Coordinates of C-alpha atoms in Angstrom, one line a residue:
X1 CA 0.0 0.0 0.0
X2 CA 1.4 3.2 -1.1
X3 CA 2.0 4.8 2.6
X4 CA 4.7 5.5 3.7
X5 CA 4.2 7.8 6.6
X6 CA 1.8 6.6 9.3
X7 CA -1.3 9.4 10.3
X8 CA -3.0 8.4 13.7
X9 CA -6.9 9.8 13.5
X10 CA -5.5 12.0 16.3
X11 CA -3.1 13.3 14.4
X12 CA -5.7 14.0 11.5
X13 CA -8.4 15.9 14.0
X14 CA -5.0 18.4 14.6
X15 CA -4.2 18.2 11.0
X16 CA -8.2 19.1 9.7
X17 CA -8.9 22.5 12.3
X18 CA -7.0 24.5 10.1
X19 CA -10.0 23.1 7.3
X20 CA -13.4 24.0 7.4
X21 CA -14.5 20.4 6.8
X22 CA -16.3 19.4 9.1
X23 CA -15.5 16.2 11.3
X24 CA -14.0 12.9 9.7
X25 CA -15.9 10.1 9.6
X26 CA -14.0 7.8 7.0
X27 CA -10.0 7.8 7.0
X28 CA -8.0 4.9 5.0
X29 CA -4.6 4.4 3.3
X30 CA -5.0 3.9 -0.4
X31 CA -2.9 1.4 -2.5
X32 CA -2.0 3.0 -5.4
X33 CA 0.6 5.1 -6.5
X34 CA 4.2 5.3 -5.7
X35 CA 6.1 8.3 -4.9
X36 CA 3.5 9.6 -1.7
X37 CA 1.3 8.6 0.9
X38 CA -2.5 8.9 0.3
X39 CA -5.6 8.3 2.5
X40 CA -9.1 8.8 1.3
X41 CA -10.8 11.2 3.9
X42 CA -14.8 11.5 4.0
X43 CA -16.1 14.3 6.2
X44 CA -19.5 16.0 6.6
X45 CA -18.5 18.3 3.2
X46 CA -17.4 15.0 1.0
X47 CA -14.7 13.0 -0.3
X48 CA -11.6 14.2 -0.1
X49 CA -7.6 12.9 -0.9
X50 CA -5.0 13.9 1.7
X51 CA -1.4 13.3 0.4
X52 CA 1.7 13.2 2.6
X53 CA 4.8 14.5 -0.2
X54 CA 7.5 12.0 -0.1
X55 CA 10.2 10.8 -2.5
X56 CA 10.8 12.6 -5.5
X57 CA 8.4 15.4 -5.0
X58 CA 10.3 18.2 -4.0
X59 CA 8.8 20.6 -0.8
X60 CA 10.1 23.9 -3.5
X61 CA 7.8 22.4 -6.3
X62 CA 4.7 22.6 -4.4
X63 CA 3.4 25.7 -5.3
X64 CA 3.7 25.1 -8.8
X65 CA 1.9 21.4 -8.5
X66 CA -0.9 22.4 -6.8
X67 CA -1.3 25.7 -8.3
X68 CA -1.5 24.2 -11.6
X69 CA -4.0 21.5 -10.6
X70 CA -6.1 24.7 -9.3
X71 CA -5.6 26.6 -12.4
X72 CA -6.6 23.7 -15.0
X73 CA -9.7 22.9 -12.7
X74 CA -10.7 26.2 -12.8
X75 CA -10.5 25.9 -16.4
X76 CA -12.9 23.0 -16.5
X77 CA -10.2 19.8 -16.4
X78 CA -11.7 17.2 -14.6
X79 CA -8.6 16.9 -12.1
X80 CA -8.2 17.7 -8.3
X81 CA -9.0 20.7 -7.0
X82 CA -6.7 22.0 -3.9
X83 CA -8.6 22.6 -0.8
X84 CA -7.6 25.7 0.9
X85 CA -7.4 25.6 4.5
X86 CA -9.3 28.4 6.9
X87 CA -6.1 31.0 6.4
X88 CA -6.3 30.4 2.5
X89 CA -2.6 28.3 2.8
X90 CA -2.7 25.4 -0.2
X91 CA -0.3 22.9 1.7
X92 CA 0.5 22.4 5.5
X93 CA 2.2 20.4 7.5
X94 CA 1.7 16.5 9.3
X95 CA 4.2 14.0 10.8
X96 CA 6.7 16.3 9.3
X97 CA 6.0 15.7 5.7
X98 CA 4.4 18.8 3.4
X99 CA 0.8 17.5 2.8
X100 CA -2.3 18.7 0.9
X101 CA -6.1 18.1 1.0
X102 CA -7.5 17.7 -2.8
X103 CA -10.9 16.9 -3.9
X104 CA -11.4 13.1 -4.4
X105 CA -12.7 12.1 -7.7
X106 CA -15.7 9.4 -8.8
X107 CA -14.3 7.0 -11.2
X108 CA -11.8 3.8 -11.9
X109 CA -8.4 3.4 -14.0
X110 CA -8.3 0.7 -16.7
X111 CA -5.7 -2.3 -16.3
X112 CA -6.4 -3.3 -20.1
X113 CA -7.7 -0.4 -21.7
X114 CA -9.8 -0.9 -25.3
X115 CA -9.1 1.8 -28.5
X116 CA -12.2 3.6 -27.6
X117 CA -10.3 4.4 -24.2
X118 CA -7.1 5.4 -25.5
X119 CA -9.1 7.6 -27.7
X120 CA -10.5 9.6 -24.9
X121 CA -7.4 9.7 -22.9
X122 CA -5.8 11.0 -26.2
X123 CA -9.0 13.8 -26.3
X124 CA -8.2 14.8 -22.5
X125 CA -4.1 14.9 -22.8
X126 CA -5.1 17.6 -25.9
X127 CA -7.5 19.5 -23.2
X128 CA -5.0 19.2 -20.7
X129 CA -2.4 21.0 -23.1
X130 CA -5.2 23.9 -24.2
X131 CA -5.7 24.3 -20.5
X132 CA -2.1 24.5 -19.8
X133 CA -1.1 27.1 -22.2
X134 CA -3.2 30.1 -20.5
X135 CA -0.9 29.4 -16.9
X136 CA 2.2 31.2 -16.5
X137 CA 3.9 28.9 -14.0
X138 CA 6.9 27.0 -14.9
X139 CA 8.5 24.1 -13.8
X140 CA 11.9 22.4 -15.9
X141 CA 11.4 18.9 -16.1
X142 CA 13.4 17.4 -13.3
X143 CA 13.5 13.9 -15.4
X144 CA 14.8 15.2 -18.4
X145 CA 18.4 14.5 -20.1
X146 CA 20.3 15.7 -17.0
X147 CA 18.0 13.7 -14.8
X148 CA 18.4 10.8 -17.1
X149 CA 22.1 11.2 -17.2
X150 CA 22.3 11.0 -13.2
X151 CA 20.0 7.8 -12.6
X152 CA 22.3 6.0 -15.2
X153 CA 25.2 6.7 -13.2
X154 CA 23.4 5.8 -10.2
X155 CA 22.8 2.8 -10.9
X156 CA 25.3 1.8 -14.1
X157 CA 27.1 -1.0 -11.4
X158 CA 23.6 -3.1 -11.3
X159 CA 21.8 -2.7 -14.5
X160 CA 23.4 -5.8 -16.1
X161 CA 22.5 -7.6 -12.8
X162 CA 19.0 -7.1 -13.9
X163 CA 19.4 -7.9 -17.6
X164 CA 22.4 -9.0 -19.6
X165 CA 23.1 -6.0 -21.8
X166 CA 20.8 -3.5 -19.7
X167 CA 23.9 -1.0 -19.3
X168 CA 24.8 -0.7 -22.8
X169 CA 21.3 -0.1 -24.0
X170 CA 21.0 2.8 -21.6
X171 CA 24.6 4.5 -22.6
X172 CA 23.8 3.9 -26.2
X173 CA 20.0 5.6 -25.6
X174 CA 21.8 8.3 -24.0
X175 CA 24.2 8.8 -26.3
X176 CA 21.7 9.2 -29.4
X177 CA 19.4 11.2 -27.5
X178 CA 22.4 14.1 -26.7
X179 CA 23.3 14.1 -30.4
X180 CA 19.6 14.0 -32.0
X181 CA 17.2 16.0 -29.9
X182 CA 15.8 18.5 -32.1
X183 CA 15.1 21.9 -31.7
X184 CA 12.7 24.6 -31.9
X185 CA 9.1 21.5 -31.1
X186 CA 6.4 23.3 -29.7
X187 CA 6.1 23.4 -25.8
X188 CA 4.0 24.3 -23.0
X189 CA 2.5 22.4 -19.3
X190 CA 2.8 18.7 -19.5
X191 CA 1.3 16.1 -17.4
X192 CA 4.7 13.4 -18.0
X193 CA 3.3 10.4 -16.4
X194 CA -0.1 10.1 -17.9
X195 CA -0.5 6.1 -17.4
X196 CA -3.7 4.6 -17.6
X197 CA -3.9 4.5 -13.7
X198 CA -3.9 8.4 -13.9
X199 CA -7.1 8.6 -15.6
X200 CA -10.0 7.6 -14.1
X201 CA -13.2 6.5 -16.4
X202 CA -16.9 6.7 -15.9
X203 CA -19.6 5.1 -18.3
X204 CA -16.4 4.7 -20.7
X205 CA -15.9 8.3 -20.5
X206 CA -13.6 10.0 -19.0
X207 CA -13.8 11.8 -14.9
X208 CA -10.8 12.8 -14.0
X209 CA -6.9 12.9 -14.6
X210 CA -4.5 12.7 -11.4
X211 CA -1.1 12.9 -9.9
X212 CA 0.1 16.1 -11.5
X213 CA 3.7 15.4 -9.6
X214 CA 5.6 14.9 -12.4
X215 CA 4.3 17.9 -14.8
X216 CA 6.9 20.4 -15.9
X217 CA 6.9 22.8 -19.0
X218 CA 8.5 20.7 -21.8
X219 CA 7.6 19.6 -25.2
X220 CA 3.8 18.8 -26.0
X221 CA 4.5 16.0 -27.6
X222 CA 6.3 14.5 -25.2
X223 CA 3.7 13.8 -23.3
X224 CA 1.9 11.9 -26.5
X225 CA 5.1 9.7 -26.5
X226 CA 4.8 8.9 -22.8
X227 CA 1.0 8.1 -23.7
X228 CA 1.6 5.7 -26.5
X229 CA 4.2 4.0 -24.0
X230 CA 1.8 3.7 -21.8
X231 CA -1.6 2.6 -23.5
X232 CA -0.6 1.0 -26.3
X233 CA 1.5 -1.8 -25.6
X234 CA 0.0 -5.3 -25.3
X235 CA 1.3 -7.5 -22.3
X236 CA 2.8 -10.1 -25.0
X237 CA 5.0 -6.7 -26.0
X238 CA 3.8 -5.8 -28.9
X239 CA 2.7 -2.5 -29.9
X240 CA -1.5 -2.3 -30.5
X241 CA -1.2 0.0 -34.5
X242 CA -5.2 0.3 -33.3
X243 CA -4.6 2.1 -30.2
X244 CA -1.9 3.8 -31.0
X245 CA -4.1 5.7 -34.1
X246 CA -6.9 6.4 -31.8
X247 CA -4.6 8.1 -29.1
X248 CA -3.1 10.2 -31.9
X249 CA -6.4 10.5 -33.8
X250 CA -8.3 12.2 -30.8
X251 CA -5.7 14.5 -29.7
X252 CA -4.7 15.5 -33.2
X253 CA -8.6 16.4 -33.7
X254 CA -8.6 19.0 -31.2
X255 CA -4.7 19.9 -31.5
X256 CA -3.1 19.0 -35.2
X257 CA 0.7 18.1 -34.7
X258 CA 3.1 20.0 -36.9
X259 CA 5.4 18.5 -39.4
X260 CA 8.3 18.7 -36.8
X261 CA 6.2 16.9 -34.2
X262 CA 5.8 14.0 -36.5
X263 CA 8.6 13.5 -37.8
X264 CA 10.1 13.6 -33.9
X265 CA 7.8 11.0 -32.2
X266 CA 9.9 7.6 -32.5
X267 CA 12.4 10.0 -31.3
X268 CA 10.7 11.4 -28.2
X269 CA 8.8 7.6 -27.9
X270 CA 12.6 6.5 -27.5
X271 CA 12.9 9.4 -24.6
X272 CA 9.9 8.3 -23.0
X273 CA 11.0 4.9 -22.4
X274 CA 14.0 6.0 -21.6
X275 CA 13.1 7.6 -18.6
X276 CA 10.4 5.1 -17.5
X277 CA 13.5 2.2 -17.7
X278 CA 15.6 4.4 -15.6
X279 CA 12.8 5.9 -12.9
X280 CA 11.9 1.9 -12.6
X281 CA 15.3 1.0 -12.5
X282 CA 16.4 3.2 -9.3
X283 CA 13.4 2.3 -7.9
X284 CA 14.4 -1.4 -7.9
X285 CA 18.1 -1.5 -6.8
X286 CA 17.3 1.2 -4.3
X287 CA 14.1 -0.8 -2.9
X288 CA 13.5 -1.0 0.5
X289 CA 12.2 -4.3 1.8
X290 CA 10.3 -2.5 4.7
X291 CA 8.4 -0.7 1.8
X292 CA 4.2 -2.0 0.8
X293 CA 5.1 -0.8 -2.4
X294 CA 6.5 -3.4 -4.3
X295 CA 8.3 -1.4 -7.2
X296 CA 8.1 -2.2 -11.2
X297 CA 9.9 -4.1 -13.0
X298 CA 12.6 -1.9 -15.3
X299 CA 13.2 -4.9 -17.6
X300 CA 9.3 -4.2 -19.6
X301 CA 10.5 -0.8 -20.4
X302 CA 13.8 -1.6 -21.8
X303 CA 11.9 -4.0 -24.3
X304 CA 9.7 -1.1 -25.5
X305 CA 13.3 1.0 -25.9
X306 CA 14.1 -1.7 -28.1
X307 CA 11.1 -1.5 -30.3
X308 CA 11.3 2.4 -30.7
X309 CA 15.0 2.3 -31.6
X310 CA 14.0 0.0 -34.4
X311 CA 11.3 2.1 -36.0
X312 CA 11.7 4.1 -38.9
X313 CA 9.2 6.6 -39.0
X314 CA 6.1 7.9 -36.7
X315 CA 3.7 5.7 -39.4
X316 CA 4.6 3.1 -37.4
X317 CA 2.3 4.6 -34.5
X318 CA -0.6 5.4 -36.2
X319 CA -0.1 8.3 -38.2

């Protein structure tokens, strides 16, 4: 269960009379996600999500993560809204961790998801990106090439412990990726980690996109790549043409990619995987057995590296 830092209900009451939320009647841990620890809160006013920020979300980056959730959803994005505390303060503090009270959303993430859902995910990443472009906050992207560059070398003595050859792929990826990143592709807000457990359905529709911790200002279609990782790969490894041109189809019908973006995509589906291998990778040699949260394994997303290294243009995702 992804909780990490224990929260007596005494230690909630304290936490909640800064809120006007009335008392709580229902406080659990929930299982998913990875990097925080989250517990479902119902009061008297609703359903609420309080997070306690953990690994890899940085105290500093706050303001910019839960501003931005407050901007989109102000901008009709079907994501968390912030819940401001009595003194209008966005975060506080509980057990010594930063934490945050959001609006908890009706709905449920797909473990196999069909076309018609990757479609609508596609729809809501364009949304997300019209939303985005009106918000002048900015965040670099903390798991970009430097980022990449320093997880290699963190954990360059165990990669080939995991998979014969593991190292090389990664120096080689890195490598190609410092010489051929291109230039000048359009940019703006991005989600970056917007996996099929991050969007929540309804009546096939869509109800809500969450865990905004990973979204930076870097290229658009960046976040398509990470999508097409994510959604359109089959558990026998092979890469679903069908989903993939719905994803595409569905964003591109509310935002057309340029030429550039096109012709960049195996490129940037390369970087995508790239930083999914490495992000799982630290997370496995650096495990700690005390931990619920049993981490992924890295080895899945070095196979869909291979696959994008061999492709030849972005037809071979749809387009």
């Amino acid at each position: 269960m992804a909780v990490y830092t224990d929260v007596s209900f005494e230690e909630l009451e304290g936490f909640l009379a800064a809120y006007d939320l009335g008392e709580p009647h229902v406080f659990k841990g929930i299982a998913e996600g990875v990097s925080n620890s989250n517990y479902y809160l119902q009061t008297a006013k609703g359903a609420f999500i309080l997070t306690l920020y953990e690994k890899r979300v940085e105290v500093e980056d706050l303001p910019f993560y839960i501003g931005l959730m407050e901007h989109l959803a102000n901008a009709g994005i079907a994501c968390p809204t912030p819940v401001r505390a009595s003194d209008g303060k966005l975060t506080g503090t509980l057990n010594k961790r930063a934490a945050a009270i959001l609006t908890f959303l009706q709905g449920v993430s797909l473990r196999r998801p069909a076309p018609e859902h990757c479609a609508r995910a596609g729809a809501a990443l364009a949304d997300l990106h019209a939303a985005g472009a009106s918000s002048t906050m900015r965040r670099a992207n903390a798991l970009g090439h430097a980022g990449w560059r320093q997880l290699a070398a963190e954990c360059a003595g165990e990669a080939d412990k995991i998979a014969n050859g593991l190292k090389a792929l990664i120096d080689d990826e890195l490598a190609a990726q410092g010489t051929a990143w291109p230039a000048g592709l359009l940019a703006g807000i991005i989600h970056a980690d917007l996996f099929p457990d991050n969007v929540l359905f309804m009546e096939n529709k869509v109800s809500g996109l969450i865990d905004f911790y990973f979204a930076c200002n870097d290229v658009l279609a960046l976040d398509l790549a990470v999508m097409l990782n994510a959604w359109c790969f089959e558990e026998d490894g092979a890469f679903n043409l069908t989903k993939g041109r719905a994803l595409i189809s569905a964003y591109e019908a509310k935002r057309a990619l340029l030429p550039a973006e096109r012709a960049a995509l195996p490129l940037l589906c390369r970087a995508a995987a790239l930083r999914f291998l490495l992000t799982r990778l630290y997370d496995w040699v650096n495990h700690d057995p005390s931990a619920l949260v049993r981490p992924k394994d890295p080895r899945e997303y070095a196979r869909r590296l291979r696959f994008h290294r061999n492709v030849r243009g972005p037809e071979a995702y749809g387009l």
